[in-house]
Amino acid sequence: AAGVIQSPRHLIKEKRETATLKCYPIPRHDTVYWYQQGPGQDPQFLISFYEKMQSDKGSIPDRFSAQQFSDYHSELNMSSLELGDSALYFCASTLRDIARETQYFGPGTRLLVL
Amino acid sequence: AQTVTQSQPEMSVQEAETVTLSCTYDTSESDYYLFWYKQPPSRQMILVIRQEAYKQQNATENRFSVNFQKAAKSFSLKISDSQLGDAAMYFCAYTLSGTYKYIFGTGTRLKVLA
């Protein structure tokens, strides 16, 4: 079965640079979530999209923005990167109203800011 | 605000034995879902089991079962016949129906001893 795809899997950036993370949800899934997991931490919800509209917002810094495109893939744009942004970024997807709130996670993008 | 607490940072179990991981949560809502996710060293988030709050029957998936005590707001995971491949970080997660974002506990690292 197809899973959530995230690219790139690993990313190294310098401080103050920008990064773009991509997420391709499971086919037919209409909702995408982004989570940030710092070293030794639990995942923290950043933002979600349903049918290309932002549906909820968590602890996402103003330096970050995201969107969902017509093909349902999503991109997380991160600007003015800081050392503290080094983390594993998960994307998850679901088919709202069908999947009983179950989110399926991608493998994550490991971002290292130097 | 809803919170999820996992009071056991680390647990160990002998291979083939049974272990129980604890999770408590705080909510004033009645319609919600609870999950256990497994995160092995690859850091992929893998769904282990799901429980709907409106269901009194405890969920079971092969060697994994839960003890859901709604009044006590407790949601423990029992792993029977533990296998080396069960070694991972286990996260308990809560989502309020209709909010579509997860709140995670801090995780329990499970070690399986041969």
mmCIF file of C-alpha atoms in Angstrom:
data_model
loop_
_atom_site.group_PDB
_atom_site.id
_atom_site.type_symbol
_atom_site.label_atom_id
_atom_site.label_comp_id
_atom_site.label_asym_id
_atom_site.label_seq_id
_atom_site.Cartn_x
_atom_site.Cartn_y
_atom_site.Cartn_z
ATOM 1 C CA ALA A 1 0.000 0.000 0.000
ATOM 2 C CA ALA A 2 1.172 3.518 -0.764
ATOM 3 C CA GLY A 3 2.472 5.497 2.175
ATOM 4 C CA VAL A 4 3.156 9.124 2.930
ATOM 5 C CA ILE A 5 6.239 10.369 1.103
ATOM 6 C CA GLN A 6 8.469 13.089 2.423
ATOM 7 C CA SER A 7 11.375 14.752 0.707
ATOM 8 C CA PRO A 8 14.127 15.304 1.279
ATOM 9 C CA ARG A 9 14.829 12.713 3.945
ATOM 10 C CA HIS A 10 17.835 14.620 5.226
ATOM 11 C CA LEU A 11 18.685 18.286 4.958
ATOM 12 C CA ILE A 12 21.612 20.314 6.228
ATOM 13 C CA LYS A 13 21.355 24.096 6.273
ATOM 14 C CA GLU A 14 23.229 27.008 7.755
ATOM 15 C CA LYS A 15 21.735 29.547 10.131
ATOM 16 C CA ARG A 16 19.590 32.181 8.446
ATOM 17 C CA GLU A 17 19.100 30.026 5.363
ATOM 18 C CA THR A 18 15.737 28.812 4.099
ATOM 19 C CA ALA A 19 14.440 25.276 3.695
ATOM 20 C CA THR A 20 11.468 23.714 1.966
ATOM 21 C CA LEU A 21 10.116 20.365 3.043
ATOM 22 C CA LYS A 22 7.686 18.454 0.875
ATOM 23 C CA CYS A 23 4.976 15.969 1.755
ATOM 24 C CA TYR A 24 2.987 13.734 -0.559
ATOM 25 C CA PRO A 25 -0.005 12.221 1.263
ATOM 26 C CA ILE A 26 -1.449 8.794 0.718
ATOM 27 C CA PRO A 27 -3.569 8.886 -2.478
ATOM 28 C CA ARG A 28 -7.134 10.138 -1.842
ATOM 29 C CA HIS A 29 -6.230 11.510 1.574
ATOM 30 C CA ASP A 30 -7.532 15.060 1.905
ATOM 31 C CA THR A 31 -5.862 16.207 5.113
ATOM 32 C CA VAL A 32 -2.201 16.833 5.861
ATOM 33 C CA TYR A 33 -0.541 17.552 9.200
ATOM 34 C CA TRP A 34 2.945 18.751 10.053
ATOM 35 C CA TYR A 35 4.721 17.892 13.306
ATOM 36 C CA GLN A 36 8.128 18.829 14.682
ATOM 37 C CA GLN A 37 10.039 16.406 16.899
ATOM 38 C CA GLY A 38 13.114 17.803 18.599
ATOM 39 C CA PRO A 39 15.856 15.528 19.948
ATOM 40 C CA GLY A 40 14.459 13.403 22.763
ATOM 41 C CA GLN A 41 11.093 15.155 22.525
ATOM 42 C CA ASP A 42 7.584 14.122 21.586
ATOM 43 C CA PRO A 43 6.163 15.349 18.291
ATOM 44 C CA GLN A 44 4.580 18.784 18.444
ATOM 45 C CA PHE A 45 1.769 19.767 16.089
ATOM 46 C CA LEU A 46 2.628 22.648 13.766
ATOM 47 C CA ILE A 47 -0.157 23.069 11.218
ATOM 48 C CA SER A 48 -2.750 21.159 9.216
ATOM 49 C CA PHE A 49 -4.595 21.502 5.930
ATOM 50 C CA TYR A 50 -7.907 20.129 4.752
ATOM 51 C CA GLU A 51 -8.897 20.404 1.116
ATOM 52 C CA LYS A 52 -6.118 22.927 0.499
ATOM 53 C CA MET A 53 -7.252 25.236 3.292
ATOM 54 C CA GLN A 54 -5.477 25.670 6.603
ATOM 55 C CA SER A 55 -7.584 23.886 9.182
ATOM 56 C CA ASP A 56 -5.617 24.267 12.393
ATOM 57 C CA LYS A 57 -2.469 25.893 13.665
ATOM 58 C CA GLY A 58 -0.255 24.853 16.520
ATOM 59 C CA SER A 59 3.108 26.019 17.749
ATOM 60 C CA ILE A 60 4.413 27.053 14.345
ATOM 61 C CA PRO A 61 6.875 29.966 14.343
ATOM 62 C CA ASP A 62 6.054 32.996 12.219
ATOM 63 C CA ARG A 63 9.206 32.228 10.209
ATOM 64 C CA PHE A 64 7.500 29.073 8.944
ATOM 65 C CA SER A 65 4.707 28.912 6.419
ATOM 66 C CA ALA A 66 2.970 26.051 4.699
ATOM 67 C CA GLN A 67 0.425 25.336 2.051
ATOM 68 C CA GLN A 68 -1.409 22.476 0.414
ATOM 69 C CA PHE A 69 -1.591 22.355 -3.353
ATOM 70 C CA SER A 70 -4.270 21.218 -5.782
ATOM 71 C CA ASP A 71 -2.761 17.729 -5.937
ATOM 72 C CA TYR A 72 -2.932 17.629 -2.104
ATOM 73 C CA HIS A 73 0.802 17.627 -1.581
ATOM 74 C CA SER A 74 2.015 20.082 1.010
ATOM 75 C CA GLU A 75 5.144 22.145 1.512
ATOM 76 C CA LEU A 76 6.560 23.555 4.722
ATOM 77 C CA ASN A 77 8.703 26.624 4.115
ATOM 78 C CA MET A 78 11.144 27.599 6.813
ATOM 79 C CA SER A 79 13.036 30.872 6.676
ATOM 80 C CA SER A 80 15.752 32.491 8.807
ATOM 81 C CA LEU A 81 16.663 29.090 10.162
ATOM 82 C CA GLU A 82 17.904 28.887 13.734
ATOM 83 C CA LEU A 83 19.928 26.197 15.477
ATOM 84 C CA GLY A 84 16.819 25.278 17.451
ATOM 85 C CA ASP A 85 14.992 24.354 14.275
ATOM 86 C CA SER A 86 17.112 21.214 14.032
ATOM 87 C CA ALA A 87 14.572 18.442 14.379
ATOM 88 C CA LEU A 88 12.715 15.648 12.678
ATOM 89 C CA TYR A 89 9.748 16.997 10.744
ATOM 90 C CA PHE A 90 6.878 14.604 10.196
ATOM 91 C CA CYS A 91 4.082 14.875 7.763
ATOM 92 C CA ALA A 92 0.950 12.794 8.320
ATOM 93 C CA SER A 93 -2.169 12.365 6.255
ATOM 94 C CA THR A 94 -5.696 11.120 6.693
ATOM 95 C CA LEU A 95 -9.001 10.898 4.882
ATOM 96 C CA ARG A 96 -11.178 13.060 7.069
ATOM 97 C CA ASP A 97 -14.505 11.696 8.247
ATOM 98 C CA ILE A 98 -13.566 8.208 7.085
ATOM 99 C CA ALA A 99 -10.378 7.242 8.874
ATOM 100 C CA ARG A 100 -11.715 7.754 12.408
ATOM 101 C CA GLU A 101 -9.097 10.317 13.222
ATOM 102 C CA THR A 102 -6.205 8.014 12.359
ATOM 103 C CA GLN A 103 -3.168 9.753 10.944
ATOM 104 C CA TYR A 104 -0.575 7.949 8.858
ATOM 105 C CA PHE A 105 2.902 9.281 9.228
ATOM 106 C CA GLY A 106 5.649 9.677 6.681
ATOM 107 C CA PRO A 107 9.258 8.732 7.442
ATOM 108 C CA GLY A 108 10.153 12.298 8.364
ATOM 109 C CA THR A 109 12.692 14.847 7.164
ATOM 110 C CA ARG A 110 15.705 15.214 9.413
ATOM 111 C CA LEU A 111 16.797 18.854 9.380
ATOM 112 C CA LEU A 112 20.128 19.902 10.783
ATOM 113 C CA VAL A 113 20.888 23.598 11.091
ATOM 114 C CA LEU A 114 24.576 24.452 11.531
ATOM 115 C CA ALA B 1 -6.243 22.200 27.700
ATOM 116 C CA GLN B 2 -5.810 18.534 27.045
ATOM 117 C CA THR B 3 -2.640 16.839 28.253
ATOM 118 C CA VAL B 4 -1.170 13.372 27.916
ATOM 119 C CA THR B 5 1.174 11.924 30.526
ATOM 120 C CA GLN B 6 3.445 8.924 30.245
ATOM 121 C CA SER B 7 5.046 8.488 33.639
ATOM 122 C CA GLN B 8 7.488 5.749 32.653
ATOM 123 C CA PRO B 9 10.437 7.167 30.685
ATOM 124 C CA GLU B 10 11.888 3.692 30.235
ATOM 125 C CA MET B 11 10.749 0.096 30.683
ATOM 126 C CA SER B 12 12.454 -3.256 30.213
ATOM 127 C CA VAL B 13 10.941 -6.648 29.514
ATOM 128 C CA GLN B 14 12.354 -10.099 28.934
ATOM 129 C CA GLU B 15 11.704 -11.640 25.563
ATOM 130 C CA ALA B 16 8.428 -13.619 25.544
ATOM 131 C CA GLU B 17 7.215 -11.857 28.679
ATOM 132 C CA THR B 18 4.400 -9.323 29.053
ATOM 133 C CA VAL B 19 4.801 -5.616 29.722
ATOM 134 C CA THR B 20 2.342 -2.802 30.330
ATOM 135 C CA LEU B 21 2.995 0.815 29.404
ATOM 136 C CA SER B 22 0.995 3.494 31.185
ATOM 137 C CA CYS B 23 -0.716 6.568 29.807
ATOM 138 C CA THR B 24 -3.064 9.014 31.455
ATOM 139 C CA TYR B 25 -4.742 12.000 29.890
ATOM 140 C CA ASP B 26 -6.699 14.994 30.978
ATOM 141 C CA THR B 27 -9.761 16.171 29.112
ATOM 142 C CA SER B 28 -13.221 17.436 29.863
ATOM 143 C CA GLU B 29 -14.513 16.181 26.533
ATOM 144 C CA SER B 30 -16.382 12.934 25.920
ATOM 145 C CA ASP B 31 -15.794 12.292 22.224
ATOM 146 C CA TYR B 32 -12.153 11.598 21.519
ATOM 147 C CA TYR B 33 -9.708 9.004 20.267
ATOM 148 C CA LEU B 34 -6.603 7.518 21.800
ATOM 149 C CA PHE B 35 -3.665 5.921 20.043
ATOM 150 C CA TRP B 36 -0.419 4.168 20.702
ATOM 151 C CA TYR B 37 2.336 4.776 18.183
ATOM 152 C CA LYS B 38 5.670 2.982 18.053
ATOM 153 C CA GLN B 39 8.847 4.769 16.994
ATOM 154 C CA PRO B 40 11.748 2.359 16.372
ATOM 155 C CA PRO B 41 15.334 3.563 15.839
ATOM 156 C CA SER B 42 14.429 4.415 12.237
ATOM 157 C CA ARG B 43 12.150 7.063 13.833
ATOM 158 C CA GLN B 44 9.231 6.118 11.619
ATOM 159 C CA MET B 45 5.941 6.580 13.516
ATOM 160 C CA ILE B 46 3.985 3.349 13.297
ATOM 161 C CA LEU B 47 0.386 2.999 14.481
ATOM 162 C CA VAL B 48 0.078 0.208 17.030
ATOM 163 C CA ILE B 49 -3.512 0.449 18.209
ATOM 164 C CA ARG B 50 -6.479 2.827 18.315
ATOM 165 C CA GLN B 51 -9.349 3.248 20.788
ATOM 166 C CA GLU B 52 -12.516 5.258 20.318
ATOM 167 C CA ALA B 53 -13.688 6.786 23.594
ATOM 168 C CA TYR B 54 -17.311 5.882 22.937
ATOM 169 C CA LYS B 55 -16.440 2.197 22.773
ATOM 170 C CA GLN B 56 -16.385 0.346 26.060
ATOM 171 C CA GLN B 57 -14.634 -2.670 24.612
ATOM 172 C CA ASN B 58 -10.867 -2.551 24.815
ATOM 173 C CA ALA B 59 -9.077 -2.596 21.460
ATOM 174 C CA THR B 60 -6.867 -5.547 20.577
ATOM 175 C CA GLU B 61 -4.388 -6.052 17.751
ATOM 176 C CA ASN B 62 -2.653 -9.414 17.873
ATOM 177 C CA ARG B 63 -0.164 -9.233 20.773
ATOM 178 C CA PHE B 64 -1.128 -5.655 21.620
ATOM 179 C CA SER B 65 -4.119 -4.737 23.741
ATOM 180 C CA VAL B 66 -5.223 -1.752 25.740
ATOM 181 C CA ASN B 67 -6.876 -1.251 29.094
ATOM 182 C CA PHE B 68 -9.078 1.792 28.579
ATOM 183 C CA GLN B 69 -10.521 3.215 31.761
ATOM 184 C CA LYS B 70 -12.536 6.248 30.687
ATOM 185 C CA ALA B 71 -13.549 7.412 34.141
ATOM 186 C CA ALA B 72 -9.976 7.209 35.364
ATOM 187 C CA LYS B 73 -8.691 8.713 32.086
ATOM 188 C CA SER B 74 -6.223 5.908 31.731
ATOM 189 C CA PHE B 75 -5.108 4.157 28.556
ATOM 190 C CA SER B 76 -2.425 1.524 29.106
ATOM 191 C CA LEU B 77 -0.848 -0.677 26.454
ATOM 192 C CA LYS B 78 -0.142 -4.331 27.114
ATOM 193 C CA ILE B 79 2.359 -6.152 24.944
ATOM 194 C CA SER B 80 2.223 -9.926 25.262
ATOM 195 C CA ASP B 81 4.942 -12.369 24.204
ATOM 196 C CA SER B 82 7.395 -9.504 23.761
ATOM 197 C CA GLN B 83 9.753 -9.753 20.816
ATOM 198 C CA LEU B 84 13.095 -8.106 20.138
ATOM 199 C CA GLY B 85 11.433 -6.126 17.351
ATOM 200 C CA ASP B 86 9.126 -4.497 19.890
ATOM 201 C CA ALA B 87 12.027 -2.450 21.230
ATOM 202 C CA ALA B 88 11.187 1.163 20.450
ATOM 203 C CA MET B 89 9.889 4.419 21.851
ATOM 204 C CA TYR B 90 6.136 4.219 22.423
ATOM 205 C CA PHE B 91 4.006 7.341 22.306
ATOM 206 C CA CYS B 92 0.482 7.666 23.582
ATOM 207 C CA ALA B 93 -1.588 10.198 21.640
ATOM 208 C CA TYR B 94 -4.948 11.877 22.112
ATOM 209 C CA THR B 95 -7.149 13.674 19.629
ATOM 210 C CA LEU B 96 -10.448 15.344 20.230
ATOM 211 C CA SER B 97 -12.980 14.344 17.633
ATOM 212 C CA GLY B 98 -13.169 17.042 14.989
ATOM 213 C CA THR B 99 -9.941 18.838 15.917
ATOM 214 C CA TYR B 100 -7.737 16.570 13.832
ATOM 215 C CA LYS B 101 -4.486 17.197 15.657
ATOM 216 C CA TYR B 102 -2.692 14.852 17.997
ATOM 217 C CA ILE B 103 -1.392 15.629 21.443
ATOM 218 C CA PHE B 104 1.416 13.255 22.313
ATOM 219 C CA GLY B 105 2.795 12.075 25.605
ATOM 220 C CA THR B 106 6.520 12.271 26.250
ATOM 221 C CA GLY B 107 7.061 8.640 25.331
ATOM 222 C CA THR B 108 8.257 5.454 26.999
ATOM 223 C CA ARG B 109 11.382 3.735 25.747
ATOM 224 C CA LEU B 110 10.886 -0.020 25.781
ATOM 225 C CA LYS B 111 13.898 -2.314 25.914
ATOM 226 C CA VAL B 112 13.470 -6.008 25.186
ATOM 227 C CA LEU B 113 16.072 -8.253 26.772
ATOM 228 C CA ALA B 114 17.075 -11.502 25.104
#
